[in-house]
Coordinates of C-alpha atoms and ligand atoms in Angstrom, one line a residue:
X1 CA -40.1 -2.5 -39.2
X2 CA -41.8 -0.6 -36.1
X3 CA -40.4 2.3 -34.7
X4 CA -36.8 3.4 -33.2
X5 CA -36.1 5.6 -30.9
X6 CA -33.2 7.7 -29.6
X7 CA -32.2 8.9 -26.7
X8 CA -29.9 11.2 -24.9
X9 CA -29.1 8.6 -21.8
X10 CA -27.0 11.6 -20.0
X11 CA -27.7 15.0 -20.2
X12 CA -27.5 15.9 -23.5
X13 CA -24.7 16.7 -26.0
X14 CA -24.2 13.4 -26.4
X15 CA -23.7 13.2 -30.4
X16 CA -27.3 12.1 -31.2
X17 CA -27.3 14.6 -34.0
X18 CA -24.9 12.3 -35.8
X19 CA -26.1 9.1 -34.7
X20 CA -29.7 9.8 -36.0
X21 CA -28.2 11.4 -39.1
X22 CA -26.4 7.5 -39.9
X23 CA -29.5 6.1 -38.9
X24 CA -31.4 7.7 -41.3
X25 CA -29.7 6.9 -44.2
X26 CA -32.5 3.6 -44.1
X27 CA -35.2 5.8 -42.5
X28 CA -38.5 6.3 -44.2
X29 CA -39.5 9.2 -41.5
X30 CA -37.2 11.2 -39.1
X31 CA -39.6 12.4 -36.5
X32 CA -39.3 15.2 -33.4
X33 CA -41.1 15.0 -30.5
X34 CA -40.0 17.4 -28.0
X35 CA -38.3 20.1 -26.9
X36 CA -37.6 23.2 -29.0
X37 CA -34.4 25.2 -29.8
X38 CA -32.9 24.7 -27.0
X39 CA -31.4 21.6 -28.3
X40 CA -28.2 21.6 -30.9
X41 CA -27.7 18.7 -32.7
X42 CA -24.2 19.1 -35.0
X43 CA -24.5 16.9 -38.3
X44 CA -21.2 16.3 -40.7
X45 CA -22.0 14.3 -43.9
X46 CA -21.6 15.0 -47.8
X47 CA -24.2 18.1 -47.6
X48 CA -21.9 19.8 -45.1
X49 CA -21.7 20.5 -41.3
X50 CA -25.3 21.6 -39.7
X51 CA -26.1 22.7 -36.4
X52 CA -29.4 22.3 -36.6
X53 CA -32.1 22.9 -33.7
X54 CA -35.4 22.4 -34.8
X55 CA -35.5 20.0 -38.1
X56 CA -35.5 16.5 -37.7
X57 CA -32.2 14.6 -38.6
X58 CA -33.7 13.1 -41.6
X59 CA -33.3 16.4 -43.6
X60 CA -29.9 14.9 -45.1
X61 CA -31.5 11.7 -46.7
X62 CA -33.7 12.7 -49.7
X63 CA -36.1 9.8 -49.4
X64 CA -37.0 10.6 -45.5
X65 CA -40.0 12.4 -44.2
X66 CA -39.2 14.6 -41.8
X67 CA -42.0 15.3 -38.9
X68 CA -41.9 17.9 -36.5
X69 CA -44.5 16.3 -33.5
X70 CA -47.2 18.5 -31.2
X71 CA -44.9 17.7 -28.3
X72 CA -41.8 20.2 -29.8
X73 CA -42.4 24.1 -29.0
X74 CA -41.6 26.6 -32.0
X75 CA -39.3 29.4 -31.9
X76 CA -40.4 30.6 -35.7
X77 CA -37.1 32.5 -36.6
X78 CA -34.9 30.0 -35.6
X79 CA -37.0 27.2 -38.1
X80 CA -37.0 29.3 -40.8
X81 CA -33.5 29.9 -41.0
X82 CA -32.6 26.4 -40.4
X83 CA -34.8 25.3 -43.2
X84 CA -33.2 28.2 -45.5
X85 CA -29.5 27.2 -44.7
X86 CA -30.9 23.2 -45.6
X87 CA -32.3 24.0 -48.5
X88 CA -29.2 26.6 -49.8
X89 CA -27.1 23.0 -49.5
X90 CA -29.4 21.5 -52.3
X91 CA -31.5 19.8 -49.8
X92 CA -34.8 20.8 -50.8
X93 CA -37.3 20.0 -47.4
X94 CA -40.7 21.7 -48.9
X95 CA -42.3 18.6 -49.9
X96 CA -40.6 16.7 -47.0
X97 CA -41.5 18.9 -43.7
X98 CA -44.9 18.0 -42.0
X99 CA -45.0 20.3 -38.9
X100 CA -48.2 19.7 -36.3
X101 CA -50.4 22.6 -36.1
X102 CA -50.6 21.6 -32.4
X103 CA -47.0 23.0 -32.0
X104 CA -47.0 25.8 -29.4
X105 CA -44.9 28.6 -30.3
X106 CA -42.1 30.5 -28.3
X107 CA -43.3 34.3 -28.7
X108 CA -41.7 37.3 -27.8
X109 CA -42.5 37.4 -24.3
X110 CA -41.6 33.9 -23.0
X111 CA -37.5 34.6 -23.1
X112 CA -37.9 37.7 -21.3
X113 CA -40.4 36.2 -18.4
X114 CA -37.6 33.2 -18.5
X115 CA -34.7 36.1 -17.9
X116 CA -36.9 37.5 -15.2
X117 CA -36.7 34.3 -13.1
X118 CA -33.5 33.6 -13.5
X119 CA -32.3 37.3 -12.0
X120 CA -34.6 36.2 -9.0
X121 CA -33.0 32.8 -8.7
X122 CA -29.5 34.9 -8.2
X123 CA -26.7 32.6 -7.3
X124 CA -29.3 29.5 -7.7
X125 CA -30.2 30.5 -11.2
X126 CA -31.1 27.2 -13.3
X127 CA -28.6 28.2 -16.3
X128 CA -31.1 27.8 -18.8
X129 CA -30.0 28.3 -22.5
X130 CA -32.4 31.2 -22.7
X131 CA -34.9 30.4 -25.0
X132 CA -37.8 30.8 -23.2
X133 CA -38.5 27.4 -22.7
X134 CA -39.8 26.7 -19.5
X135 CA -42.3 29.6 -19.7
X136 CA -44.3 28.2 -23.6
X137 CA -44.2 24.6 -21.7
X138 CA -45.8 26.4 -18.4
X139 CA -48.5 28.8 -21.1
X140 CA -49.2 25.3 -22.6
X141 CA -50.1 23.1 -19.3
X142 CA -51.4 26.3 -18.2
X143 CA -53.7 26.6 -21.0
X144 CA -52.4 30.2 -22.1
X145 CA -50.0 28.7 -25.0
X146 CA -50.2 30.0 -28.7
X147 CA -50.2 27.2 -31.0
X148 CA -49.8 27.1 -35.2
X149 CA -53.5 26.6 -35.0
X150 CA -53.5 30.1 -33.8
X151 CA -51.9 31.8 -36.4
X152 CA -54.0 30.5 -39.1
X153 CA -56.4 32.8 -37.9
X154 CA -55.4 36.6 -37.4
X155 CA -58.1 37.5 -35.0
X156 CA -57.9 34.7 -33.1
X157 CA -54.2 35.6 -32.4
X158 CA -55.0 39.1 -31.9
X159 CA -57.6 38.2 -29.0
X160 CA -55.4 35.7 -27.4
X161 CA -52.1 37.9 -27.3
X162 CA -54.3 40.7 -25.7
X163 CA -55.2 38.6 -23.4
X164 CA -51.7 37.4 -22.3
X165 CA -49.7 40.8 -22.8
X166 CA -52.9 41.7 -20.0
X167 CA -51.1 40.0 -17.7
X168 CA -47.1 39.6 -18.9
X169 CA -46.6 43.1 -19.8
X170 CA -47.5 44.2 -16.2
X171 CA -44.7 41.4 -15.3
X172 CA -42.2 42.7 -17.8
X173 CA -42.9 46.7 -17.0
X174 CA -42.4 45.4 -13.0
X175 CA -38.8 44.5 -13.5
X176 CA -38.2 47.4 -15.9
X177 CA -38.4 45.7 -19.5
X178 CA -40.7 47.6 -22.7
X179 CA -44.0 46.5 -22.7
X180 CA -45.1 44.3 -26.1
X181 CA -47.3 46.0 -28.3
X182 CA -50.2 43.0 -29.4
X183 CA -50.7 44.1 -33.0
X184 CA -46.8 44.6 -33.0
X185 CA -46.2 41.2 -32.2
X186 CA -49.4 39.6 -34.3
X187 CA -47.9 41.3 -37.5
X188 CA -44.7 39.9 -36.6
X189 CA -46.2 36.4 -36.1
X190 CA -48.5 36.4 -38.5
X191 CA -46.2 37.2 -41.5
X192 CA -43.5 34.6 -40.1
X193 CA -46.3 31.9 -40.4
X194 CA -47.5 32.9 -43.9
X195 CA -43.7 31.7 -44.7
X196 CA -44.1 28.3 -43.6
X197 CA -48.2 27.7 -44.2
X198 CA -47.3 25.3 -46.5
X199 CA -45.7 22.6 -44.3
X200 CA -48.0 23.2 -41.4
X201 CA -49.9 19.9 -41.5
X202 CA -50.6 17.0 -39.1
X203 CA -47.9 14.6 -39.6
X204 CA -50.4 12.3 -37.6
X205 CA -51.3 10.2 -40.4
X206 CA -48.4 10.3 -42.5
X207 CA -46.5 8.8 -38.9
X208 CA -49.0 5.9 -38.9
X209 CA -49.6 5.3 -42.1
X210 CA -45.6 4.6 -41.9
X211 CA -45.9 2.4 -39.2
X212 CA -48.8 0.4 -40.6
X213 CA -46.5 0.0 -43.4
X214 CA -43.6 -1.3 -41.3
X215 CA -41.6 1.3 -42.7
X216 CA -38.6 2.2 -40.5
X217 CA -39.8 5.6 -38.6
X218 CA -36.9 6.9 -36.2
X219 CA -37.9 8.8 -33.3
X220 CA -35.2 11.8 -32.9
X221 CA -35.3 12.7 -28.8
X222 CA -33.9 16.2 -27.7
X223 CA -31.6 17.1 -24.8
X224 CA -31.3 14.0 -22.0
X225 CA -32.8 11.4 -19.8
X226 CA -31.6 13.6 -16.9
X227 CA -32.6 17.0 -18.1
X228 CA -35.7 15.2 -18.0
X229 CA -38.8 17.8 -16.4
X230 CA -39.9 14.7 -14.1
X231 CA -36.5 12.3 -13.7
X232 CA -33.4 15.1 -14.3
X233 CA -32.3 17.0 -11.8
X234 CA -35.0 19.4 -11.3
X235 CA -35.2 22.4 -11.5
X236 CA -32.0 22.0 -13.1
X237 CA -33.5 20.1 -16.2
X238 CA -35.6 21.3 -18.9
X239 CA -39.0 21.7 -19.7
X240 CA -40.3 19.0 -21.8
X241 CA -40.3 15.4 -21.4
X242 CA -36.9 13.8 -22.5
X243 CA -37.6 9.6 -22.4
X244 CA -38.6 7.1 -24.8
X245 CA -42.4 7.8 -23.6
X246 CA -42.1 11.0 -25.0
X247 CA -42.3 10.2 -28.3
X248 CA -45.4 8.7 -27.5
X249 CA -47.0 12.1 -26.4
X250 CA -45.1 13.7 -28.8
X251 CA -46.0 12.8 -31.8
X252 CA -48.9 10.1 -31.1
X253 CA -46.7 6.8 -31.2
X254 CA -48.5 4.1 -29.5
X255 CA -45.7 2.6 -26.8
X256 CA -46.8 -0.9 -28.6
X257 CA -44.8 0.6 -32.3
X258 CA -41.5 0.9 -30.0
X259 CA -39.6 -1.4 -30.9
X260 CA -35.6 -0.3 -30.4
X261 CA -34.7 2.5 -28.2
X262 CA -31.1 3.8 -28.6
X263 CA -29.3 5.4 -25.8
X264 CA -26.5 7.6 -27.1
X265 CA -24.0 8.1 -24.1
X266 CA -20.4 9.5 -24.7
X267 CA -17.7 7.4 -22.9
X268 CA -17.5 10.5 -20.3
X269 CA -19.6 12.6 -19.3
X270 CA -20.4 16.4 -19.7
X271 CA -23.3 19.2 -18.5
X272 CA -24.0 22.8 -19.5
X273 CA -25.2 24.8 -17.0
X274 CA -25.7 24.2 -13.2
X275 CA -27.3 21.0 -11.1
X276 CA -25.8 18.1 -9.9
X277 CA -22.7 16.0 -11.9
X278 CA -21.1 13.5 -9.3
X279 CA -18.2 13.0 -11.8
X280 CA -17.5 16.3 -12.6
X281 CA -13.5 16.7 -12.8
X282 CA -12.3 20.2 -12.1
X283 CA -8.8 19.3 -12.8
X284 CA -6.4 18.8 -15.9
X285 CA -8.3 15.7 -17.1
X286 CA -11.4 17.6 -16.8
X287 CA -9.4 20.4 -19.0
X288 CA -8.2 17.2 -21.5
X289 CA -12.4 16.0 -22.1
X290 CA -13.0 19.4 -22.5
X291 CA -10.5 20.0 -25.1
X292 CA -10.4 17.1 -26.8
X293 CA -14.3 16.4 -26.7
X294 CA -15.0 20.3 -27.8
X295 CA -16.8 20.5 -25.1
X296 CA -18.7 24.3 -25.7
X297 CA -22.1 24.6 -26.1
X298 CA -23.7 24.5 -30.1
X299 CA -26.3 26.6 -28.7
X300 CA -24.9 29.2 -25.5
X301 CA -21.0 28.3 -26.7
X302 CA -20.8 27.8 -22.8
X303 CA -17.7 25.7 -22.0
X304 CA -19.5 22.1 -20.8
X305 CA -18.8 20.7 -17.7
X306 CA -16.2 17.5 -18.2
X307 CA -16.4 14.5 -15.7
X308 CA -15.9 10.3 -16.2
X309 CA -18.4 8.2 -17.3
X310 CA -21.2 7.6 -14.5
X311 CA -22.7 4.1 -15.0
X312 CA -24.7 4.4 -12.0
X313 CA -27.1 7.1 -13.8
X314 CA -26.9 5.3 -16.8
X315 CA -27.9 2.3 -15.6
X316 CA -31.0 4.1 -14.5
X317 CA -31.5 6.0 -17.6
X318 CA -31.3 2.6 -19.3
X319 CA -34.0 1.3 -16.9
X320 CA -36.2 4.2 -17.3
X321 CA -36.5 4.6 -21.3
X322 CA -35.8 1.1 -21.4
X323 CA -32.8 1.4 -23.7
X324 CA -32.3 -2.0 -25.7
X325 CA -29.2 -0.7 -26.8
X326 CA -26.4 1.9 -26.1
X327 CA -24.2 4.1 -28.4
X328 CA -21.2 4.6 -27.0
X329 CA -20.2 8.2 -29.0
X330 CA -16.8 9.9 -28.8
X331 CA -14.7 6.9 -27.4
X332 CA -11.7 8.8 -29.5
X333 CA -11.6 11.8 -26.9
X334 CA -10.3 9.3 -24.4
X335 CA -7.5 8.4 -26.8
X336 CA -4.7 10.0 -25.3
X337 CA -5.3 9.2 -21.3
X338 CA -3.2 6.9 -19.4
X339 CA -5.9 5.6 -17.4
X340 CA -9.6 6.3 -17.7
X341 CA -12.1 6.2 -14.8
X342 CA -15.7 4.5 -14.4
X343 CA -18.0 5.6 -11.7
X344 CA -20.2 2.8 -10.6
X345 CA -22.0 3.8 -7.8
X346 CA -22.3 6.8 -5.2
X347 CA -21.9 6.9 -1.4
X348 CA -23.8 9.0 0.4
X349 CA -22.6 11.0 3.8
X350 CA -22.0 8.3 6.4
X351 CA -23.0 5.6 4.6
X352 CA -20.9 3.0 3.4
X353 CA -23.6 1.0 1.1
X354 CA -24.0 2.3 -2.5
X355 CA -26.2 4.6 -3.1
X356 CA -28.8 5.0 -6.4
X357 CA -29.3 8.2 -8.7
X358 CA -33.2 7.5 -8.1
X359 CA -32.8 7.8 -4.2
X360 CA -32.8 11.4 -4.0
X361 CA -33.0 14.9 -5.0
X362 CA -30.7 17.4 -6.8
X363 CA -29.6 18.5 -3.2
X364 CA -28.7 15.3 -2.1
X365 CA -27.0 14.4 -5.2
X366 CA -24.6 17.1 -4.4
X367 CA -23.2 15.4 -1.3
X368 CA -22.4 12.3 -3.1
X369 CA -19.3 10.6 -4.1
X370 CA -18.6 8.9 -6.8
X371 CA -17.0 5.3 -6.4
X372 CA -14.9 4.8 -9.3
X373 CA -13.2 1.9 -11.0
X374 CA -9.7 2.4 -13.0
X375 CA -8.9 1.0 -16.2
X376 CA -6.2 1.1 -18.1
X377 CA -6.0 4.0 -21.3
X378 CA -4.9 2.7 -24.0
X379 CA -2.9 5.8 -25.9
X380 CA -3.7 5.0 -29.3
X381 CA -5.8 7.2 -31.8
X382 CA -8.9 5.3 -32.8
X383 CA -10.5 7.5 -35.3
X384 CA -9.9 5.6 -38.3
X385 CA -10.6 2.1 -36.7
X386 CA -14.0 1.1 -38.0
X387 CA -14.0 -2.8 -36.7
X388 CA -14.2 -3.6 -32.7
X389 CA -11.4 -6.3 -32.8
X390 CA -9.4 -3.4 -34.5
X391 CA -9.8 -1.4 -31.2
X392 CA -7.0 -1.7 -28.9
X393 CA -7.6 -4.2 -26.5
X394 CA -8.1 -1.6 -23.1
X395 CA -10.7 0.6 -25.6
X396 CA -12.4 -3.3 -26.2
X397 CA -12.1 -3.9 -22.4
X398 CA -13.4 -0.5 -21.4
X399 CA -16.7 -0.7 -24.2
X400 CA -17.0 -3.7 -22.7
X401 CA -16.9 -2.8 -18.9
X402 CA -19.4 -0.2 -19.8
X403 CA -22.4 -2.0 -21.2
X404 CA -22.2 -4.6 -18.4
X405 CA -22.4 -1.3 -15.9
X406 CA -25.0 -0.6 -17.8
X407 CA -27.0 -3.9 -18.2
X408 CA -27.2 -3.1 -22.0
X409 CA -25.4 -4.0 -24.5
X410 CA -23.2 -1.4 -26.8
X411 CA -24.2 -1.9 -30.6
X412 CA -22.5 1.4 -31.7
X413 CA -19.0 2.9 -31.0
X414 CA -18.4 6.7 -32.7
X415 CA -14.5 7.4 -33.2
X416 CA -15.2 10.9 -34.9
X417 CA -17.5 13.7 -35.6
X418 CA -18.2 12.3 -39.1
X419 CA -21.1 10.2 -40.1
X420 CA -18.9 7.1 -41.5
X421 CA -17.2 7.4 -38.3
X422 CA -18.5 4.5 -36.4
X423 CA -18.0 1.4 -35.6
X424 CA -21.0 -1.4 -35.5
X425 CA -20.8 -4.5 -33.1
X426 CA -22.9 -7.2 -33.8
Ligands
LIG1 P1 -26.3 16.3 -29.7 O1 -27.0 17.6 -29.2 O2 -26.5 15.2 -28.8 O3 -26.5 16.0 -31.1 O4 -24.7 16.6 -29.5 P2 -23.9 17.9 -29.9 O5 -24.0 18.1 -31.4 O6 -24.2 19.1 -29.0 O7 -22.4 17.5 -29.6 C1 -21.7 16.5 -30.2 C2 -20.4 17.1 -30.7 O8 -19.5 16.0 -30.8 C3 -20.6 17.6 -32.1 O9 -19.6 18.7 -32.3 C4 -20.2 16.5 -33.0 O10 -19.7 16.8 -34.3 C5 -19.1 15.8 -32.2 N1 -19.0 14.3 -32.3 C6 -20.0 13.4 -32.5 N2 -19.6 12.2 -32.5 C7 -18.2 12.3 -32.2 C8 -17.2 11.3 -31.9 O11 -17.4 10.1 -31.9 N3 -16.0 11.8 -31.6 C9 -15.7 13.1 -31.6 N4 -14.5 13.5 -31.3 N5 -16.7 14.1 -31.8 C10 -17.9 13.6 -32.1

């Protein structure tokens, strides 16, 4: 059983926490493969609820491995809480955590260089969440990262902080913040890593070895296909690398072990922070998402940005991780509408032909309109429905209207926060 992946297909938020969480109840190894904490993934099952950032969504099923990949970037305080607060709900990760020494690590210096830009950027600022993670991606490319690797050897650490604090102190003391001290920080660092030496291992071979096996590996994406560094709306995107390929850079899948990739999109759509969002609704049913979908950040708390569903960059997200099936999360927040909105293509300025995500940039995305389809609400709570011919016929019709939008078929419908809350279609 080769591997399966899953993917934000919008930009982010979109409940893969608790998809990967049901799909890992038959998991052998829950893998990460990028970002860092940065991403919030909210988990509800018999352990409890979890917000967790960093460990893989395997951490609730006993039997699964759980893999952090080279590709994710470590913020060391946030981890080790995260794997306290597991283990204090009798889920005991010790023997279960393989994290890549190849990992680069968010130090000190990276949120404060990240807070820098953004008071530059002014009124354009990218709304990042703030946790330094466009500067340890740009240190890594830029060969200036500190990885695990590092911290296994004090003097090592010591020569390569000196070496950047050389040049980001002089940054930080320019726009007024407290230099970092380098044996400060190395102490600091050092003492964090002796905490979690003894799950900082190559999961390399343990991820093969799986997949030699045909054991079923799931491969847990962060954030979304259009957050993505190269495809999002840049710069209003993060920095790592958001697709289905990622996990092959990430963690060292081969693209040949992919076998199912999983597109979790929510029947609307939502964004934290700014960029481009054709549907966005700044009205009362903009209010109603955001209300009834919860809509505030699990990492900032920011109140999310509520639009309609946009099939036309789903369709491309589906066409660029090559999604073989969708999961259509949170169908139950369009419960009580009276009619519910598709978009399913864009027009640009003077233009009447329809117009493609792909086409152009984050500018021209903002001059856009959406072309929408209306369908029919159908005003019934679906929460507790857990077969599709138990949905109400304009929820069937509207599922159904979205996956041929989308060119893929939907094979999961979520109705609820909680990780029996589903509803599987054959
Ligand atoms: P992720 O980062 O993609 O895992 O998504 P988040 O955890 O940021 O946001 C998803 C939120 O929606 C969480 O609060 C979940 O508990 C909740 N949720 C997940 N699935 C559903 C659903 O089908 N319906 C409702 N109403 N809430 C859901």
């Amino acid at each position: 059983m080769p591997a399966t992946v899953v993917i934000g297909a919008q930009w982010g938020d979109e409940a893969k926490g608790k998809l990967v969480d049901s799909l890992a109840e038959s998991a052998s190894l829950v893998a990460r493969f990028n970002g860092g904490d940065n991403a919030g993934h909210t988990v509800i099952n018999a352990y409890g609820t979890f917000k967790v950032r960093l460990v893989p969504n395997g951490f609730s099923t006993p039997g699964a491995l759980c893999a952090i990949g080279p590709g994710v970037v470590l913020n060391l305080n946030t981890l080790l809480q995260e794997i306290a607060t597991i283990e204090a709900s009798d889920l005991a990760l010790s023997e279960r955590l393989w994290i890549s020494p190849r990992c680069h690590v968010v130090m000190p210096y990276h949120p404060l260089v990240e807070g820098i830009y953004e008071a530059a950027k002014g009124t354009g600022r990218t709304g990042t969440t703030g946790r330094g993670m466009g500067p340890v991606y740009a240190d890594k490319v830029s060969y200036n990262g500190i990885r695990l690797y590092d911290l296994q050897q004090p003097e090592v650490l010591l020569e390569k902080l000196r070496i950047q604090l050389e040049v980001k102190n002089r940054l930080l003391q320019a726009f007024e913040a407290v230099p970092l001290q380098a044996k400060q920080v190395a102490d600091e660092y050092l003492a964090l890593f002796e905490r979690l030496r003894p799950v900082v291992r190559e999961p390399f071979g343990i991820v093969q070895d799986a997949l030699q096996a045909g054991k079923q590996v799931l491969l847990e994406g962060a954030q979304g296909s259009l957050l993505d560094n190269t495809w999002g709306t840049y710069p209003f995107c993060t920095a790592s690398d958001t697709l289905s390929g990622g996990a092959c850079s990430g963690l060292g899948v081969a693209p040949r072990w992919i076998e199912r990739v999983v597109g979790v999109t929510k029947a609307y759509t939502s964004r934290v922070g700014a960029g481009p969002m054709p549907t966005e609704l700044l009205d009362s049913t903009g209010e109603v998402l955001r209300k009834e979908g919860q809509e505030y950040g699990t990492v900032t708390g920011r109140p999310r940005r509520c639009g309609w569903l946009d099939a036309e960059a789903l369709r491309f997200t589906c066409q660029l991780n090559g999604v073989s099936e969708l999961a259509l999360t949170k169908l139950d927040v369009l419960d009580t509408l009276p009619a519910v909105k598709i978009c399913t293509s864009y027009r640009a300025p003077a233009s009447s032909q329809p117009a493609h995500y792909w086409e152009g940039n984050s500018a021209w995305l903002e001059t856009v309109q959406p072309v929408y389809e209306e369908l029919p609400g159908w005003q019934q709570p679906t929460r507790q429905l857990r077969e599709f011919g138990d949905l109400p016929a304009n929820a069937r019709a509207f599922v159904q209207r979205v996956q041929e939008l989308a060119g893929v078929k939907v094979s999961i419908v979520s109705v609820g926060p909680e990780r029996n809350e589903s509803i599987l279609i054959q």
